[in-house]
XYZ file of N, CA and C in Angstrom:
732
model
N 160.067 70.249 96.525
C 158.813 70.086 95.766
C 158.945 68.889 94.829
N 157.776 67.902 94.817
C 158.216 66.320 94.132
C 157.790 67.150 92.610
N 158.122 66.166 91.867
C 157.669 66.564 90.673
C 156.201 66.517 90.314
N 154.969 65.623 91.061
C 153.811 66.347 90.696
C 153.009 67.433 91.432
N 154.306 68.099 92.789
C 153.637 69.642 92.739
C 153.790 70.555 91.591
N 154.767 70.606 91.152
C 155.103 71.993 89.866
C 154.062 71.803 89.316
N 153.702 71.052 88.653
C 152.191 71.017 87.347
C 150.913 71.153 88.281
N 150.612 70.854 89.347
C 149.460 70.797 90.249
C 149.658 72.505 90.772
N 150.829 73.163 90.784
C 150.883 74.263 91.188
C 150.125 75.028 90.050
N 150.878 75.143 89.007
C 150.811 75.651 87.721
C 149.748 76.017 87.255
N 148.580 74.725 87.052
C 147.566 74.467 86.962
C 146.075 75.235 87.849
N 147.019 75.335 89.344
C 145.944 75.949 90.517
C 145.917 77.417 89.902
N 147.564 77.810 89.702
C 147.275 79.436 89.418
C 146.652 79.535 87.891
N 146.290 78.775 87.025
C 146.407 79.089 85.423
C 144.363 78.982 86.349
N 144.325 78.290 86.933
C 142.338 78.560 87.214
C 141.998 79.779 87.805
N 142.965 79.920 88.744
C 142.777 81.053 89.357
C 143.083 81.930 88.707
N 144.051 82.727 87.744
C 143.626 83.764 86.644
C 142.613 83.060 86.202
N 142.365 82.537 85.322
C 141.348 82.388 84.711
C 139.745 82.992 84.875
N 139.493 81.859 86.844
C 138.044 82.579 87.436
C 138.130 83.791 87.427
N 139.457 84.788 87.865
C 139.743 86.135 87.901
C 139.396 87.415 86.416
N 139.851 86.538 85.777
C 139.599 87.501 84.033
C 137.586 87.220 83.395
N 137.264 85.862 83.907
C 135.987 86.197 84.201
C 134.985 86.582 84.631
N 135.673 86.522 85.907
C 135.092 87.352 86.496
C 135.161 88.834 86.435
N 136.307 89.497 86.013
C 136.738 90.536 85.377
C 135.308 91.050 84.353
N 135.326 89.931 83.338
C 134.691 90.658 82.471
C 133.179 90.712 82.912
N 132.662 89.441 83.596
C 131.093 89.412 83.706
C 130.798 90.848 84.360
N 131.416 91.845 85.010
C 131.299 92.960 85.632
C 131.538 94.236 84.873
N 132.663 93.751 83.661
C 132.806 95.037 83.213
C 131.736 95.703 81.880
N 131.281 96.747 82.155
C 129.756 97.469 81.778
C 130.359 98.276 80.212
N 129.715 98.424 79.308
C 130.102 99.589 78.404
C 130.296 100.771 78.465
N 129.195 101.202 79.881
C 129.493 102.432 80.037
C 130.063 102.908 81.305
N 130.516 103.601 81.911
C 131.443 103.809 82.954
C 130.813 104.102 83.794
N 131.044 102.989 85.466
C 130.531 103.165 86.382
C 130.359 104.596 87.305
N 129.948 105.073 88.288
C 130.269 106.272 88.732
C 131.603 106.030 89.933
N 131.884 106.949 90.553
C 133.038 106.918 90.819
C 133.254 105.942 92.316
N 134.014 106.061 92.621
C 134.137 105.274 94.131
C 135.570 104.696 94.699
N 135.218 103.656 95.592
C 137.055 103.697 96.390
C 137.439 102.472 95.140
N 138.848 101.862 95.180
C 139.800 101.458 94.926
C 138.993 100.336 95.214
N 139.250 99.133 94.140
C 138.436 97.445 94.744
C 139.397 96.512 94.163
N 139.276 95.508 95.405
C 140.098 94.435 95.253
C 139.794 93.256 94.526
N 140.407 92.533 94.122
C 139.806 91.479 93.103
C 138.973 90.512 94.163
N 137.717 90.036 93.479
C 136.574 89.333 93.865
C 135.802 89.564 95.255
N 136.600 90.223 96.275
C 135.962 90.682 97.082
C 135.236 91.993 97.087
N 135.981 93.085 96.326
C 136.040 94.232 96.255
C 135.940 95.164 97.014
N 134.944 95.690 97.371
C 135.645 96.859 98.836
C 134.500 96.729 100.184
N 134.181 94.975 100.521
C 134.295 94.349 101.873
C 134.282 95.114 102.809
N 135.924 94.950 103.057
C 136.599 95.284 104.035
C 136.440 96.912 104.171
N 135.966 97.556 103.567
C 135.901 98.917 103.400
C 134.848 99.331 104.286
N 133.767 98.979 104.011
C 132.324 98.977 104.636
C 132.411 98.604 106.222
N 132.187 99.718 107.292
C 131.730 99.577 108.420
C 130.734 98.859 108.785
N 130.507 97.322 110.065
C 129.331 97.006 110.057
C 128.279 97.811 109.980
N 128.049 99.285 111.235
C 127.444 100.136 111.662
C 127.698 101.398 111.074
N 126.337 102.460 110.568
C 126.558 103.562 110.167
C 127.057 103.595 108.644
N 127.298 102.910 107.794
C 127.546 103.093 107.010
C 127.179 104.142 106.056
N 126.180 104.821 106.270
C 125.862 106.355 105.579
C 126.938 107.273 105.664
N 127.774 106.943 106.262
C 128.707 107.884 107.073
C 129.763 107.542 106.185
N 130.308 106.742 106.120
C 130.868 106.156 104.879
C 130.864 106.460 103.367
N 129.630 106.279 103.006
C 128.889 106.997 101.594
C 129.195 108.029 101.712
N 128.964 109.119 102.681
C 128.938 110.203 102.660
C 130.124 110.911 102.548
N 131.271 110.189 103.765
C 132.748 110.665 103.098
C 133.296 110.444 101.711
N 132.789 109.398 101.180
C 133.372 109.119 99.721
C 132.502 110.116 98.777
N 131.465 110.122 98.892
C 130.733 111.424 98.253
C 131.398 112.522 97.875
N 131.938 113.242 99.248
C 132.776 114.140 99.218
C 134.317 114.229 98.544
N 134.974 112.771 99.044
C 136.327 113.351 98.684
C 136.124 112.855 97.003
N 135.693 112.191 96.594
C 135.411 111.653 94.596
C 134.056 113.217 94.361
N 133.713 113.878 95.185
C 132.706 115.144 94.759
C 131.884 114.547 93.855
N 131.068 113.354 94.094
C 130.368 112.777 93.481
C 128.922 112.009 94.646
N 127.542 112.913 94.017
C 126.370 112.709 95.029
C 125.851 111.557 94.263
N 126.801 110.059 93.507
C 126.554 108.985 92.808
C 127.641 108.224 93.367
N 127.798 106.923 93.562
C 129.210 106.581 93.805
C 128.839 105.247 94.152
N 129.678 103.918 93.357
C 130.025 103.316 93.495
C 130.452 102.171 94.050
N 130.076 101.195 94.654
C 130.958 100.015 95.518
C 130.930 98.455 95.008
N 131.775 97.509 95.076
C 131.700 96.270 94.790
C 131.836 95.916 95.604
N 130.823 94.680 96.032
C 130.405 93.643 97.313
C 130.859 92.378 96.763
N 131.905 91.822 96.902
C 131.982 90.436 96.195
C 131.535 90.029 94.964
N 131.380 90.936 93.778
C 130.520 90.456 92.669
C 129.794 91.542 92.549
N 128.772 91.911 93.390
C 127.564 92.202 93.422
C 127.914 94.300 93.728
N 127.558 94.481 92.444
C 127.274 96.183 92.449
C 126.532 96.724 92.864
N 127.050 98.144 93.618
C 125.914 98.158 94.359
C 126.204 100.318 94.390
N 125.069 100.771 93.461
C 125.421 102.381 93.339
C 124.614 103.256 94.716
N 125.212 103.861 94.909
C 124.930 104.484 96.063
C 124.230 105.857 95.737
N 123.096 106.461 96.276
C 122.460 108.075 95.710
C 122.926 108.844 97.543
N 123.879 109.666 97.176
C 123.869 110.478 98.181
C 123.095 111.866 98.281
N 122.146 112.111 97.361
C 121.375 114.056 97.595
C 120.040 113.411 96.705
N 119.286 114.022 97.333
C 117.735 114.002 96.890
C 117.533 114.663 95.666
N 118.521 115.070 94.904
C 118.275 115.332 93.528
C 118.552 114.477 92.937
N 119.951 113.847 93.132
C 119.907 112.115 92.445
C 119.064 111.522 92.396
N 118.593 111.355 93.916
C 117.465 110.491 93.824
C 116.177 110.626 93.102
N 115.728 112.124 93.481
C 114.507 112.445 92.288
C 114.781 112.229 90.671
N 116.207 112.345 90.446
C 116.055 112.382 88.772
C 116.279 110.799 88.752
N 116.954 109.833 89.410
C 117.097 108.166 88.901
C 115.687 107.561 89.009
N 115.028 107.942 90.461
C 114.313 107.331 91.054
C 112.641 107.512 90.689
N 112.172 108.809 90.305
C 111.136 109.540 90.239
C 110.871 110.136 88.617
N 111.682 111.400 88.553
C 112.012 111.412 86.779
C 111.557 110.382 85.641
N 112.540 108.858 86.534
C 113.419 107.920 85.307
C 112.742 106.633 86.063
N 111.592 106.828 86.713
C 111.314 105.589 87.194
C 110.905 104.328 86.581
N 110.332 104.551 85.216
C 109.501 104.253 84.082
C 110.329 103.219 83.479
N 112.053 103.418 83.568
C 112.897 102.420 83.560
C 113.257 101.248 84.284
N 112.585 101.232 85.420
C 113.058 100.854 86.894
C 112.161 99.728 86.968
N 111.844 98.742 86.318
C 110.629 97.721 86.560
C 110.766 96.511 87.471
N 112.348 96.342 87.604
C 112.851 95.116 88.448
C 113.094 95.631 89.665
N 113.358 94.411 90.319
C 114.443 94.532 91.820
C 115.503 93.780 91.738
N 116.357 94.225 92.449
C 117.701 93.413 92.510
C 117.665 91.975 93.261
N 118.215 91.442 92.792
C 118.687 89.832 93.301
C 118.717 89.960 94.792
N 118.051 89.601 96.047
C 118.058 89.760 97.537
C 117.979 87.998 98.015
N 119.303 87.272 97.812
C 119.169 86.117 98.113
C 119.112 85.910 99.260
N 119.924 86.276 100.424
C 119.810 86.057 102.188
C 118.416 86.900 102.389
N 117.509 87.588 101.922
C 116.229 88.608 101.933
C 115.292 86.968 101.670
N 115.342 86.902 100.189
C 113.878 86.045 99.622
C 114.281 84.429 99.930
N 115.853 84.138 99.607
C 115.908 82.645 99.170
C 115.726 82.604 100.258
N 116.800 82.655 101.565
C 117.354 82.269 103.022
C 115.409 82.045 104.198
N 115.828 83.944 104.149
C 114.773 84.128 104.932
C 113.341 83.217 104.795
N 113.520 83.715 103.572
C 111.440 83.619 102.906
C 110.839 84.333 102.547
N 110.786 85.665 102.430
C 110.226 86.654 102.416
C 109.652 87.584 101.106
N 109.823 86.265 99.814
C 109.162 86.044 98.836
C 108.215 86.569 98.850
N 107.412 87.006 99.688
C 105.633 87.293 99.884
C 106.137 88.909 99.722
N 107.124 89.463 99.987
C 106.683 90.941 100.365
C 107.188 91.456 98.741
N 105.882 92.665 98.416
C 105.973 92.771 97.094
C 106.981 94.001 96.693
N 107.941 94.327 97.668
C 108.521 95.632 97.609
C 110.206 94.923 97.087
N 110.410 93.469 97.040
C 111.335 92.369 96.751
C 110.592 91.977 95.807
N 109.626 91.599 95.259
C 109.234 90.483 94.516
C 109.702 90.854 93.115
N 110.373 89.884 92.464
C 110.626 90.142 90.872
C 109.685 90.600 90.078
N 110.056 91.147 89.243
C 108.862 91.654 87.870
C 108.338 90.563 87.482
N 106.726 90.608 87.658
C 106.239 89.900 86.485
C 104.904 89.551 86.957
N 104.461 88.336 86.310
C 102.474 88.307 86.538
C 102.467 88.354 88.163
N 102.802 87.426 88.507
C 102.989 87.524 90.023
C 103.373 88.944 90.711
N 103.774 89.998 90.650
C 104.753 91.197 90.825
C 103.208 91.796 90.716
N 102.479 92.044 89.310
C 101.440 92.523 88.769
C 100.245 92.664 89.952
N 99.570 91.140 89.705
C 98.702 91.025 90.669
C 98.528 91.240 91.763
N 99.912 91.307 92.622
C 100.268 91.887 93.964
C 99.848 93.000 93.803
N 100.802 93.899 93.401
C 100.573 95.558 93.101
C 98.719 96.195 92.440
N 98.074 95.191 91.592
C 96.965 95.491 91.334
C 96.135 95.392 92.609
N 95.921 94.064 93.335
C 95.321 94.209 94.517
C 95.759 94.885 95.814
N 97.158 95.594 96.018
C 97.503 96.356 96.643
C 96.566 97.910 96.281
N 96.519 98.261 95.103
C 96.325 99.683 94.917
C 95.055 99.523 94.417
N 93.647 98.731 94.662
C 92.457 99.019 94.936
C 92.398 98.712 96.307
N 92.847 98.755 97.080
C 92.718 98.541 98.408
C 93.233 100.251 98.900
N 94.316 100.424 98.659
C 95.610 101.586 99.238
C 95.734 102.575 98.698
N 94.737 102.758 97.375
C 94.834 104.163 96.510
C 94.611 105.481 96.903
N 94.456 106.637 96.775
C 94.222 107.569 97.242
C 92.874 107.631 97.786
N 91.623 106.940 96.848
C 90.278 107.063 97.419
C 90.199 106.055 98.597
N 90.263 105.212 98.110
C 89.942 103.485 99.249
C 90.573 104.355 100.548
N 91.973 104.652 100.714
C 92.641 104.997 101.818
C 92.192 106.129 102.423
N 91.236 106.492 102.202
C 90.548 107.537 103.354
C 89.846 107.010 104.233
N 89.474 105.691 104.036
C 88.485 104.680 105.452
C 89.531 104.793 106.277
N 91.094 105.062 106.195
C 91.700 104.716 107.532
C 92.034 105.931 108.291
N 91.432 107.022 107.921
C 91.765 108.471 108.290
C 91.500 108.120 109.905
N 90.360 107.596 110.471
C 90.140 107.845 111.924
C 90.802 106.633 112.274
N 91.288 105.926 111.703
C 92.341 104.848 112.769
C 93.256 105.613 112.860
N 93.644 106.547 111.936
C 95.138 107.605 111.686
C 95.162 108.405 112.747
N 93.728 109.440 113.089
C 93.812 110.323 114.088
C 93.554 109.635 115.267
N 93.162 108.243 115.631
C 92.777 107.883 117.045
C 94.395 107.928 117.543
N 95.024 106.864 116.094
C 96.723 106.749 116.563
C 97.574 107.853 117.143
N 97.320 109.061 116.687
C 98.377 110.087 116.320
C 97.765 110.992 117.650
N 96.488 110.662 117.768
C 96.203 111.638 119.291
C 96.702 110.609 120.629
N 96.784 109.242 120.486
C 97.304 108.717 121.598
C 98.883 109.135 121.797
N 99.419 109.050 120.660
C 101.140 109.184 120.646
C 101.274 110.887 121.167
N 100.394 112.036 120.903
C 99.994 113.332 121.187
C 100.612 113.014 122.769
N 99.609 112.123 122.934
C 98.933 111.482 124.683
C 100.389 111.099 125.491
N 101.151 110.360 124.931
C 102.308 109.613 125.318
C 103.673 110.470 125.228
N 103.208 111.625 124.083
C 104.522 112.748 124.553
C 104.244 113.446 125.828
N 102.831 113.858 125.794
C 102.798 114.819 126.966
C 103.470 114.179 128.413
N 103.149 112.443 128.841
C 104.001 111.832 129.701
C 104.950 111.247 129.945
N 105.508 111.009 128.615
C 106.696 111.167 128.800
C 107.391 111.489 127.478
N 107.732 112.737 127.818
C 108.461 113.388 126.023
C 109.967 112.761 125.820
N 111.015 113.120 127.008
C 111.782 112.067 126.660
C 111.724 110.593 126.298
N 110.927 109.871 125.434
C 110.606 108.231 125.058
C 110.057 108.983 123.741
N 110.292 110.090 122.970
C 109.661 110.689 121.800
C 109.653 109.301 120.560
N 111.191 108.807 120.718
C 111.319 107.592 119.898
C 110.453 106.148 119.635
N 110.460 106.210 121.340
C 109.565 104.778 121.368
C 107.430 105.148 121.114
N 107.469 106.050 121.094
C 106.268 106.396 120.996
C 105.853 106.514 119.509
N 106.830 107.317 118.793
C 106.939 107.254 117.335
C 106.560 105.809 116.712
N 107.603 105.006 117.346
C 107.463 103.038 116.728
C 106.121 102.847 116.862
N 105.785 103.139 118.282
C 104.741 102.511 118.893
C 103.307 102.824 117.870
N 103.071 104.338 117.311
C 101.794 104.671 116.644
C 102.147 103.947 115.405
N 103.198 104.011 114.818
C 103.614 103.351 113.029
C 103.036 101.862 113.226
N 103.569 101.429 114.332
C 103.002 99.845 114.583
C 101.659 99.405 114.565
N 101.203 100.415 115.868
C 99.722 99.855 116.309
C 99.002 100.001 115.180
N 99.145 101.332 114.119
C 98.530 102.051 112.840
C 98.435 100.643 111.833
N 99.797 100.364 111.539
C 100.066 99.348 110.731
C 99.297 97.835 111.178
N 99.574 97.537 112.286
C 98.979 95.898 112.626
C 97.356 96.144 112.107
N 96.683 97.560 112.779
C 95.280 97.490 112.977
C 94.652 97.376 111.630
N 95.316 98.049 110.517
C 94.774 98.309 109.481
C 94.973 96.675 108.851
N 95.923 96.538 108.761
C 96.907 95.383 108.179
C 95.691 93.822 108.391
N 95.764 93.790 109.848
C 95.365 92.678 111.073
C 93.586 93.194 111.516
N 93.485 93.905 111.809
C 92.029 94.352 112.581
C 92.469 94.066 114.084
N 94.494 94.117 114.568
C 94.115 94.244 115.883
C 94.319 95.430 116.912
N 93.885 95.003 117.935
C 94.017 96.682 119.092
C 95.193 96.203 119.647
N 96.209 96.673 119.408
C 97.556 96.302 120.088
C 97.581 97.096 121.488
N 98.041 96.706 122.548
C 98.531 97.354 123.534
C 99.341 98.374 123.546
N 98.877 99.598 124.920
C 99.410 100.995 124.596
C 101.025 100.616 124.703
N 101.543 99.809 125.540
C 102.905 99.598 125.334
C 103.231 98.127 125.871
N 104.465 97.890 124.710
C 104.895 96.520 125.353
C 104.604 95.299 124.189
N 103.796 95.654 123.684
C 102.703 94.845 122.510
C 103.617 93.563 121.891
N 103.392 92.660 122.061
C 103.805 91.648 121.232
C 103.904 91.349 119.760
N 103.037 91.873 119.155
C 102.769 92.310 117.816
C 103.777 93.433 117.234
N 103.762 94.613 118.270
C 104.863 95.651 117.563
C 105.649 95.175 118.247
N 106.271 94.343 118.895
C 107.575 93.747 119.042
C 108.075 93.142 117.887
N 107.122 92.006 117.147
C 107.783 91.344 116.377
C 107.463 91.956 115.423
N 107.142 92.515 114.998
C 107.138 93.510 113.890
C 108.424 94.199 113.791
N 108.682 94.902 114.620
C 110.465 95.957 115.149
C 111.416 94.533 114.785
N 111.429 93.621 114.948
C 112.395 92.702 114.944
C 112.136 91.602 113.848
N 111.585 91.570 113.086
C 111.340 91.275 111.610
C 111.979 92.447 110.620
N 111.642 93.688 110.765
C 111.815 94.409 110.048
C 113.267 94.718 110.454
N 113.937 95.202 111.532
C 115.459 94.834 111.934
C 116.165 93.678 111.388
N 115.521 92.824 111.314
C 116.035 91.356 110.832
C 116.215 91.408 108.741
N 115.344 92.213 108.631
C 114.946 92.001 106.894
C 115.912 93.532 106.669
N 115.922 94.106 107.840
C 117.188 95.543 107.119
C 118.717 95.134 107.304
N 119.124 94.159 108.467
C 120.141 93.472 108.578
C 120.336 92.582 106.887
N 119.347 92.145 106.852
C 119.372 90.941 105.939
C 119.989 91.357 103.931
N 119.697 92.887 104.169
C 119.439 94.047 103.188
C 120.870 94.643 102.975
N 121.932 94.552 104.112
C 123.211 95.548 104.146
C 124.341 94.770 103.101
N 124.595 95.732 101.986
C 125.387 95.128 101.384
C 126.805 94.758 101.648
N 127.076 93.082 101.335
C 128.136 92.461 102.199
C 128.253 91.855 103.369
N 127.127 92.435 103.943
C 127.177 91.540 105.255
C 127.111 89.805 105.113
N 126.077 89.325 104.251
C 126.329 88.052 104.376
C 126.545 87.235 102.834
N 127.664 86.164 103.157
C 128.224 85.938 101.758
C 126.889 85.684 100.876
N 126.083 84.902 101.156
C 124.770 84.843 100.547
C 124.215 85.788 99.635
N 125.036 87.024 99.616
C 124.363 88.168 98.793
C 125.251 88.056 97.572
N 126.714 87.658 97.841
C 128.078 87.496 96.751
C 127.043 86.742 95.649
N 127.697 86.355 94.016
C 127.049 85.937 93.321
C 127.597 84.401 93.319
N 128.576 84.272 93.997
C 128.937 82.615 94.069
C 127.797 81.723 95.163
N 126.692 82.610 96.037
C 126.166 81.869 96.783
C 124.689 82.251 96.266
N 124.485 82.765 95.530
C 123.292 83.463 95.365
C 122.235 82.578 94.825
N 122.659 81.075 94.116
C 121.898 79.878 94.329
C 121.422 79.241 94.871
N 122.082 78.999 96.642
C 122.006 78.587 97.232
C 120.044 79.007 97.675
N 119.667 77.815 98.167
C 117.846 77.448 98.419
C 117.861 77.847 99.786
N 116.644 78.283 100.505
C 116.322 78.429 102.118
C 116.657 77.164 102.374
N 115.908 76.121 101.785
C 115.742 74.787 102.411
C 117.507 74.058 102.296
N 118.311 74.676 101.769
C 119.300 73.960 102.070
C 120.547 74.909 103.070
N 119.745 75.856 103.762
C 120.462 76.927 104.504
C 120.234 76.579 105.866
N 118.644 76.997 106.476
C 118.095 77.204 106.953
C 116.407 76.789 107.496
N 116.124 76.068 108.148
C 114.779 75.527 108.616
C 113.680 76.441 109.314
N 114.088 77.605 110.244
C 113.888 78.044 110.710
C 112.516 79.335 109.843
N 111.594 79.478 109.915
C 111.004 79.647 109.344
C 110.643 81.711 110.258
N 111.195 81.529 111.668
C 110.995 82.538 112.151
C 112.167 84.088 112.642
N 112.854 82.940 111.286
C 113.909 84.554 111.277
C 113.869 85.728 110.556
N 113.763 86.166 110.923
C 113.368 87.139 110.107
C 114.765 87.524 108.900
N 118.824 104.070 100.648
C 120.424 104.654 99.971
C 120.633 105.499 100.886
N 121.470 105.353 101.149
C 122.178 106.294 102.033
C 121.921 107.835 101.453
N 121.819 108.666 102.185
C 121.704 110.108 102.193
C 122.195 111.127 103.129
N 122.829 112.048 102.970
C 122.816 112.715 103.988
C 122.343 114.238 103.916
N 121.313 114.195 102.822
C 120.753 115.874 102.372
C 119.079 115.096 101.971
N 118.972 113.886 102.556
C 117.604 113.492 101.823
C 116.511 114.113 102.778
């Protein structure tokens, strides 16, 4: 080793604690997280997380920490898990009144685009006006004009078990879709095959992929700056429970 590795060494590790103890602290909370697995520095428990099924996952850690709350670090990014529908009713429903934001969804809003959908959109005037013109449209009264698009839907899918009951699944998609485009769109989608509930199934696959925590570094907080326009051009890409 010449003599200006030792100080160039020295130096690499004195940054690297360093980013490490800050990063340390930007995470650590006053009050104590709920419980969960063992996490590694800056990645944290990654490697833990199954691509597929991951409820299954939640659900074993649930059990062996006996905790229906629990815990995980995604590179930075915290992420609490509700395993029983009583959690969820008392965080979610109870305590909702607290709940005014959404979380940071950078591969969701920056990458994708998907800025427009108001179930992502940050708090605020913009957030407002969405939700105001959503719920004179969608309220309990307004939403009775769609009662007979509801029953035309729900007697065709009736229609599509009786011929074929094994496809119970694809018939299910098929009424949520056609229901959704018609109201949404004003269109008559096709009884099957539809181009419309195609890309619909694969937008929304694409935006729940886009949603899994860890999957893409883009969600970590070292990338979470990063712009669509300096990702991506492409303009056409699109809690776990097990008592819920």
């Amino acid at each position: 080793m010449s003599s200006l590795d030792l100080p160039f060494a020295l130096c690499a590790a004195a940054l690297v604690l360093m980013i490490y103890y800050v990063y340390r602290r930007s995470i650590r909370s006053n009050l104590p997280l709920p419980p969960g697995p063992k996490k590694l520095p800056f990645i944290g428990n990654i490697f833990d997380l199954p691509p597929e099924s991951m409820w299954e996952t939640y659900t074993a850690w649930g059990r062996k920490f006996n905790s229906d709350i629990i815990h995980v670090s995604l590179a930075g990014q915290s992420v609490v898990v509700l395993l029983s529908s009583t959690a969820t009713d008392d965080l979610l429903e109870k305590r909702s009144a607290i709940y005014s934001d959404r979380p940071s969804l950078p591969m969701y809003v920056d990458i994708i685009g998907w800025d427009f959908n108001i179930a992502v959109m940050k708090y605020g005037n913009k957030w407002r006006a969405h939700r105001r013109l959503f719920s004179q449209a969608f309220n309990s009264v307004e939403s009775k004009q769609f009662r007979p698009k509801q029953l035309a839907a729900t007697r065709r899918m009736l229609g599509r078990f009786v011929a074929t009951p094994n496809e119970f699944r694809e018939h299910i998609r098929q009424m949520a879709g056609e229901l959704i485009i018609n109201v949404a769109y004003g269109i008559d989608v096709l009884p099957v095959d539809d181009p419309f509930v195609a890309l619909a199934e694969e937008g929304v696959k694409a935006g729940s992929d886009a949603n899994i925590p860890g999957k893409f570094l883009s969600r970590s907080r070292s990338f979470s700056s990063l712009r669509r326009s300096t990702i991506c051009t492409s303009p056409s890409l699109f809690l776990s429970s097990h008592n819920l």
